[in-house]
mmCIF file of C-alpha atoms in Angstrom:
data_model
loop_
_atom_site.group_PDB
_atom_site.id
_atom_site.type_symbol
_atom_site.label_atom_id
_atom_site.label_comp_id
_atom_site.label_asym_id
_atom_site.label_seq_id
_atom_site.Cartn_x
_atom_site.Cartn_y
_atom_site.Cartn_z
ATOM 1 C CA UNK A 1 4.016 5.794 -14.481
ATOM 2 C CA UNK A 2 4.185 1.895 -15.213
ATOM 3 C CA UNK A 3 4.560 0.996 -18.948
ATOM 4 C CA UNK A 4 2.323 -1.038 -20.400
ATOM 5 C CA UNK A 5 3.796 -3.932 -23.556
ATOM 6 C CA UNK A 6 1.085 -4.286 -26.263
ATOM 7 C CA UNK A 7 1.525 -5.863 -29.866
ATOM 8 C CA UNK A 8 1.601 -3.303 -32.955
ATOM 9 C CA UNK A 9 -1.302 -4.596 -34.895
ATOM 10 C CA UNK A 10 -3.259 -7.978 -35.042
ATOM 11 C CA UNK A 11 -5.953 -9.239 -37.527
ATOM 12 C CA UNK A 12 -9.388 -10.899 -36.732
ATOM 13 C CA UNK A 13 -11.999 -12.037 -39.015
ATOM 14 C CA UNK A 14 -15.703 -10.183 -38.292
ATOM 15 C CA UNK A 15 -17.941 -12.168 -35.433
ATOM 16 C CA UNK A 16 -14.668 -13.794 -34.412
ATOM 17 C CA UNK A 17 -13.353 -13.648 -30.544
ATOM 18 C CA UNK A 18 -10.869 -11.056 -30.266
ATOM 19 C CA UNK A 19 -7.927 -11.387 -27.394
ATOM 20 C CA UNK A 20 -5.819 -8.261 -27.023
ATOM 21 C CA UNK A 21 -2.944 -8.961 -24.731
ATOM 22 C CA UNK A 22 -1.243 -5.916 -22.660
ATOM 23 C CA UNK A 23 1.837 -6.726 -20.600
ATOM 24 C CA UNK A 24 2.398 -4.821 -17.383
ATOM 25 C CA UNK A 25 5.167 -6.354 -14.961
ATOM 26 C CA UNK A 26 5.975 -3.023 -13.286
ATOM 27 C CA UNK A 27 2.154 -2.425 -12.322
ATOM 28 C CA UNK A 28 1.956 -1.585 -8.227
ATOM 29 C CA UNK A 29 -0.907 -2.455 -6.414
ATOM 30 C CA UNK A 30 -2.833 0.639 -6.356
ATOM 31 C CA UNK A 31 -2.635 0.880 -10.595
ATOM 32 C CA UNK A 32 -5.899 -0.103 -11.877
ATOM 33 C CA UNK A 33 -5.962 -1.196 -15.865
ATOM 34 C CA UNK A 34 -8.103 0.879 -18.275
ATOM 35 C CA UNK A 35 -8.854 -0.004 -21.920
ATOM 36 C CA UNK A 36 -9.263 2.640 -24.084
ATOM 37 C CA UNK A 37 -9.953 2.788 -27.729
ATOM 38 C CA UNK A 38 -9.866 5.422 -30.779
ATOM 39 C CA UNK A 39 -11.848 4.635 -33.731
ATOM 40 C CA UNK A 40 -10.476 6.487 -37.069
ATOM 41 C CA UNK A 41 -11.050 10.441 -37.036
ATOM 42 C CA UNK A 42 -12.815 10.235 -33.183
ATOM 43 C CA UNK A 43 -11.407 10.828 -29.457
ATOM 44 C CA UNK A 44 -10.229 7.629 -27.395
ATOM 45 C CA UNK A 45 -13.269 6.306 -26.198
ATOM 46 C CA UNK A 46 -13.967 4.427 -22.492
ATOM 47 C CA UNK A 47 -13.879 0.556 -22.865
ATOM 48 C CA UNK A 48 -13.446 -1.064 -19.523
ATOM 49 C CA UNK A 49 -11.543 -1.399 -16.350
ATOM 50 C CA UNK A 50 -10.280 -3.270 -13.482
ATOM 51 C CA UNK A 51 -8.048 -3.971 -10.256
ATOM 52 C CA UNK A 52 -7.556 -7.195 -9.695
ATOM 53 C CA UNK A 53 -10.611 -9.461 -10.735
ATOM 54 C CA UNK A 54 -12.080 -10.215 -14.278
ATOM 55 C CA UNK A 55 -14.522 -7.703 -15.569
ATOM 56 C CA UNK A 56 -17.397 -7.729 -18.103
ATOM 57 C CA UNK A 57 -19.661 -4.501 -19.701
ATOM 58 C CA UNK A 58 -21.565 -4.598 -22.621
ATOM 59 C CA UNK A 59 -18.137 -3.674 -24.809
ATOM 60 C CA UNK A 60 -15.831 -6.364 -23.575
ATOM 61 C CA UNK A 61 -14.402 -8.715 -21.319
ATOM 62 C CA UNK A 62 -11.328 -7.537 -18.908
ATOM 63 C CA UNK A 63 -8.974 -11.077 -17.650
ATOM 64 C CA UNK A 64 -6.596 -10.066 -15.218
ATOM 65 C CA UNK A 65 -4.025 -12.171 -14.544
ATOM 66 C CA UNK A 66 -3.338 -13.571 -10.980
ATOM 67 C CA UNK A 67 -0.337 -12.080 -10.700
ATOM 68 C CA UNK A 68 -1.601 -8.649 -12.330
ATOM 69 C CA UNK A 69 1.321 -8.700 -14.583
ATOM 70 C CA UNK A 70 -0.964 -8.622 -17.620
ATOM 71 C CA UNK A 71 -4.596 -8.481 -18.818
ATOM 72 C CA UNK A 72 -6.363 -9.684 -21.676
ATOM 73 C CA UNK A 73 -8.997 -7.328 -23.491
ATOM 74 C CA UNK A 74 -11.750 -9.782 -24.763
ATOM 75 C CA UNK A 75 -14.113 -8.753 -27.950
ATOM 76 C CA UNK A 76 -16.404 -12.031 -27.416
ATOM 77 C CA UNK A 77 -17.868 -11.341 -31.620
ATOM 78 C CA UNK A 78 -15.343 -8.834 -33.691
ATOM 79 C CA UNK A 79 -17.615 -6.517 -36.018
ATOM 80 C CA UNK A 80 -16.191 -4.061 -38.671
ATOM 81 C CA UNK A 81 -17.102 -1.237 -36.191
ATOM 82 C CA UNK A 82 -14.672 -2.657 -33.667
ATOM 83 C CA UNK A 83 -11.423 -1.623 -35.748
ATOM 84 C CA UNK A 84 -9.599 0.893 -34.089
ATOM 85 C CA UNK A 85 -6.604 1.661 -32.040
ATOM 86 C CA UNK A 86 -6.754 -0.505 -28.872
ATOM 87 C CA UNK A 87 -4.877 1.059 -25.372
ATOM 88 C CA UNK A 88 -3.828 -0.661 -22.676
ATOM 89 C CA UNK A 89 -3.676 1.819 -19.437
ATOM 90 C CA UNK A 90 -2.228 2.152 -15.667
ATOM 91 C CA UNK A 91 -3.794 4.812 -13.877
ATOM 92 C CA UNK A 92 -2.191 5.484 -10.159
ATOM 93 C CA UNK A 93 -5.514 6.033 -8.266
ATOM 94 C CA UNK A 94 -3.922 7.501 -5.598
ATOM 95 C CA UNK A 95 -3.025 11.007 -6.914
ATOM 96 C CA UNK A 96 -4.878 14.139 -7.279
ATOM 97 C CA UNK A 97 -4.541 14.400 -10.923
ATOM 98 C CA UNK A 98 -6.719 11.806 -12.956
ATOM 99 C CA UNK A 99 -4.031 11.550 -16.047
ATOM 100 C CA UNK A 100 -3.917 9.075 -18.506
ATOM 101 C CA UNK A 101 -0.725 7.820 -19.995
ATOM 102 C CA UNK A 102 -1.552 6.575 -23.343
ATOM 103 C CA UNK A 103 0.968 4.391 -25.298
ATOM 104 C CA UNK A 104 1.166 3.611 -28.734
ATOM 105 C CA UNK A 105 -1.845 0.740 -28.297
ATOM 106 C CA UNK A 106 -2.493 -2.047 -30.666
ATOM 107 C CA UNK A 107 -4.232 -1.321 -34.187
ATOM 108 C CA UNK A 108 -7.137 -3.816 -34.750
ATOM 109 C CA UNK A 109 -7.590 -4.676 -38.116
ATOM 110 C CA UNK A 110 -11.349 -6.663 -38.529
ATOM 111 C CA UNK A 111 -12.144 -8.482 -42.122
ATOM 112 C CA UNK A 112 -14.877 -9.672 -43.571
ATOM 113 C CA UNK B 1 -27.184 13.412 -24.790
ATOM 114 C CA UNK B 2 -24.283 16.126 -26.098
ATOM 115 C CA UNK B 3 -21.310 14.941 -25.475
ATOM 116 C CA UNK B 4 -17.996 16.787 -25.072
ATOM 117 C CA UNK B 5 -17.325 19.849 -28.247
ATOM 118 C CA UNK B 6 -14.490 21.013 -29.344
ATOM 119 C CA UNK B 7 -14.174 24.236 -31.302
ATOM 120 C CA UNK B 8 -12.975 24.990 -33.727
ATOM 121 C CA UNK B 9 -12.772 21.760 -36.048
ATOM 122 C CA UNK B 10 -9.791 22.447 -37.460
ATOM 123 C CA UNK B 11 -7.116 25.100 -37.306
ATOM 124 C CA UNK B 12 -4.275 26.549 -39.675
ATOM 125 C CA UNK B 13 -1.528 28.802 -38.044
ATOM 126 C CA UNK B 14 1.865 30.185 -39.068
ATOM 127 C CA UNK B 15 4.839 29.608 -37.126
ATOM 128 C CA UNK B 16 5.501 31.860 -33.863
ATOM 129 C CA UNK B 17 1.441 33.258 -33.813
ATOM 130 C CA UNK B 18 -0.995 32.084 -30.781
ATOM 131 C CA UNK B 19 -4.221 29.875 -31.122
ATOM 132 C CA UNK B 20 -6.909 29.152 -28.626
ATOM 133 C CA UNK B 21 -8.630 25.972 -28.451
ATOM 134 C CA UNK B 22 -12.169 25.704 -26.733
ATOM 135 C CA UNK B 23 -13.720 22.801 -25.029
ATOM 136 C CA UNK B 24 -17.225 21.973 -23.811
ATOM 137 C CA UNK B 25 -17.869 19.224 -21.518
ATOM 138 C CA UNK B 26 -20.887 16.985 -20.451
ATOM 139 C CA UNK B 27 -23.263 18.657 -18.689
ATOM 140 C CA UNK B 28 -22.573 18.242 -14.976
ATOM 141 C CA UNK B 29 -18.596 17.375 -15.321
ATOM 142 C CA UNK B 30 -16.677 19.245 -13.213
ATOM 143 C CA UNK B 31 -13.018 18.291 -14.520
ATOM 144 C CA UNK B 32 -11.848 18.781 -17.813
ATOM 145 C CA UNK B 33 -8.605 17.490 -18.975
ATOM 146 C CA UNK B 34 -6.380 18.066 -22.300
ATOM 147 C CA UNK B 35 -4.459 16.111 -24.455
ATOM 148 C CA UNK B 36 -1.833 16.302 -27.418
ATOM 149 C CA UNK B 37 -2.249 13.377 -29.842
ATOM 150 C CA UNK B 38 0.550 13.604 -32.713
ATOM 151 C CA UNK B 39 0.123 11.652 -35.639
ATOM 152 C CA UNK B 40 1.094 8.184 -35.090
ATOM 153 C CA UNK B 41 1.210 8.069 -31.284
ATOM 154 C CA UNK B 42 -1.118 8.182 -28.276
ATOM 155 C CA UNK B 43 -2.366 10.983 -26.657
ATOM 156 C CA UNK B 44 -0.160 12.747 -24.351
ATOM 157 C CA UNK B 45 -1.401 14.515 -21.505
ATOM 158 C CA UNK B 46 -1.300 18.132 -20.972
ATOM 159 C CA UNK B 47 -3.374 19.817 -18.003
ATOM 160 C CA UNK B 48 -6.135 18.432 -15.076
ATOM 161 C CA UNK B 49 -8.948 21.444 -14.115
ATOM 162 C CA UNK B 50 -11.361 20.498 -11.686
ATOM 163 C CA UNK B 51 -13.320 23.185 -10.438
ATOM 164 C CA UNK B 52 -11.627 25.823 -11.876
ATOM 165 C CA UNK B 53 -8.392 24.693 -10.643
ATOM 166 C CA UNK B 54 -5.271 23.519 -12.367
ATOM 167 C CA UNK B 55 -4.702 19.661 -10.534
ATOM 168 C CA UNK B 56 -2.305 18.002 -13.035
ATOM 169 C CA UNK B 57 0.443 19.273 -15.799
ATOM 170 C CA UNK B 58 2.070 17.497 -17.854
ATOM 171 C CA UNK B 59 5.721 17.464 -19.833
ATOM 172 C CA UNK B 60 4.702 20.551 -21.593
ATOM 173 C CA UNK B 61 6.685 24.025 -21.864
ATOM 174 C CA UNK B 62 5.126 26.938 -20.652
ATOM 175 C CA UNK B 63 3.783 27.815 -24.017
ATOM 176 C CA UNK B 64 0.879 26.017 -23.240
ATOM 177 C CA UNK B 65 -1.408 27.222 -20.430
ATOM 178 C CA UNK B 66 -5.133 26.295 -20.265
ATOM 179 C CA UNK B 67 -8.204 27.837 -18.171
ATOM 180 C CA UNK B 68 -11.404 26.482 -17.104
ATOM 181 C CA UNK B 69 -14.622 28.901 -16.189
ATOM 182 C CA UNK B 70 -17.438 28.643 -14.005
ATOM 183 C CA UNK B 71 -19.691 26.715 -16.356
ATOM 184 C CA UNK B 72 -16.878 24.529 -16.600
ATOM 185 C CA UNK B 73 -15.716 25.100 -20.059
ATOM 186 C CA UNK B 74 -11.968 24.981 -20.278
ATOM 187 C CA UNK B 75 -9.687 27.102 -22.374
ATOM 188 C CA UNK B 76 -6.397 25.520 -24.036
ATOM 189 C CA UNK B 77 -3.436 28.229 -25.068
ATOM 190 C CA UNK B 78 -0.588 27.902 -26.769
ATOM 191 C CA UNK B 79 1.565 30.796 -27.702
ATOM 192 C CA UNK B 80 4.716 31.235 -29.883
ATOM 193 C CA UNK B 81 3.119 27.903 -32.230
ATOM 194 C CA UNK B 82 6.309 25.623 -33.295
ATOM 195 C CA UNK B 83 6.020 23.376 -36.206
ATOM 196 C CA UNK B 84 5.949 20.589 -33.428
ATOM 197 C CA UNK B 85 2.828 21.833 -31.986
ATOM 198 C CA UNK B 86 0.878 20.634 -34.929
ATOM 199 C CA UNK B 87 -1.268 17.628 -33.859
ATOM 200 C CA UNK B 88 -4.334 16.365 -32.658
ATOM 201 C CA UNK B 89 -6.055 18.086 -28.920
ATOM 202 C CA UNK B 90 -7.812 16.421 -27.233
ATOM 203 C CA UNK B 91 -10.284 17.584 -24.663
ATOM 204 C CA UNK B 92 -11.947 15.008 -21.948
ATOM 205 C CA UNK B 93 -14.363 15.318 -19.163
ATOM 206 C CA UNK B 94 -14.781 13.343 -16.527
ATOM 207 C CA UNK B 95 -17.756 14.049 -13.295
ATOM 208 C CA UNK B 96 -15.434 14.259 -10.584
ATOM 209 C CA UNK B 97 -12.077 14.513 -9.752
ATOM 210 C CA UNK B 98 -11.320 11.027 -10.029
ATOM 211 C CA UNK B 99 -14.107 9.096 -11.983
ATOM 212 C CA UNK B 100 -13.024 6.522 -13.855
ATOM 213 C CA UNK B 101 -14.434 7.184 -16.913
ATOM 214 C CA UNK B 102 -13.211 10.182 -19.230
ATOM 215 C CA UNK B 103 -14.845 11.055 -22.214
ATOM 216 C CA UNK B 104 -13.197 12.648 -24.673
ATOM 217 C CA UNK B 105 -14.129 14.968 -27.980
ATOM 218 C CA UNK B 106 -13.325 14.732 -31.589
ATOM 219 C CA UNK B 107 -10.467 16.888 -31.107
ATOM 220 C CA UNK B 108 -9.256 19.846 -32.772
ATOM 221 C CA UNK B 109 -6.981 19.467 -35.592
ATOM 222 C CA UNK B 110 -3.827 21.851 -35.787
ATOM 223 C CA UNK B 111 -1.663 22.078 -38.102
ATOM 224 C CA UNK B 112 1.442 24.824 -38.099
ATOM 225 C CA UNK B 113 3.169 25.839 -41.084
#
């Protein structure tokens, strides 16, 4: 599986804008990028995804680079309830088995 | 809407013993997959069932074998426990075979001693 780069930890102050980088210069061209996140005590929960162009939900923002050689996860207002463990995913869509190969993600830390 | 369970909660076993771990999906998903999460790292795949069928394994010994049933509830089994087993499963379902978005449980928290 491509490996995914992401930082440790970063820091953002509450109703902030929140950009969490994920390097992936090994991605082929069938990997799509999933964000993930675990908040403290729960199960990874869905955030967003995308192939090749940008991508908004009501969670977040996905930018893609041109090259697909990294992505930006955009929280457009940090709140408290966004700390968690952010992951940074390449999922082959071409095999039969739908695995997910987590890394160690980024630890957001939100203040007041 | 329920979302995926996990029984039981948490879990204390004693080197070399067996444990089952139970999972209940969303109603209406079809594929259930499993995770181990130790503390510190990211969740690390274990088994793929869709429709009753094992489609994915991961880096795991044979110690660990899993199940899933008609009503889609899948079964996680791990037998002769190691202190290393002790960590965080994960259970996620997912509609089909490939949807894109899993959803996963609160886990079940084991801990060998």
């Amino acid at each position: 599986d491509a490996k995914t780069t992401q930082p440790n930890s970063m820091e953002s102050n509450e109703e902030e804008p929140v950009h969490l980088p994920c390097n992936h210069s090994t991605i082929s061209g069938t990997d799509y990028i999933h964000w993930y996140r675990q908040l403290p005590s729960q199960g990874p929960e869905y955030v967003i995804h995308g192939l090749t162009s940008n991508v908004n939900n009501r969670m977040a923002s996905l930018a893609i680079a041109e090259d697909r050689k990294s992505s930006t996860l955009i929280l457009h207002r940090a709140t408290l309830r966004d700390a968690a463990v952010y992951y940074c995913i390449l999922r082959d869509e071409r095999g039969t088995a739908s695995k997910l190969t987590f890394g160690t993600g980024t630890r957001l830390q939100v203040t007041l | 809407d329920a979302g995926v369970t996990q029984s039981p909660t948490h879990l204390i076993k004693t080197r070399g013993q067996h444990v089952t771990l139970r999972c209940s999906p969303i109603s209406g998903h079809k594929s259930v997959s499993w995770y181990q999460q130790v503390l510190g790292q990211g969740p690390q795949f274990i088994f793929q069932y869709y429709e009753k069928e094992e489609r994915g394994r991961g880096n795991f010994p044979d110690r660990f074998s899993a199940r899933q049933f008609p009503n889609y509830s899948s079964e996680l089994n791990v037998n002769a426990l190691l202190l290393g087993d002790s960590a965080l499963y994960l259970c996620a379902s997912r509609w089909g075979q490939s949807s894109y978005e899993q959803y996963f449980g609160p886990g079940t928290r084991l801990t060998v001693t």
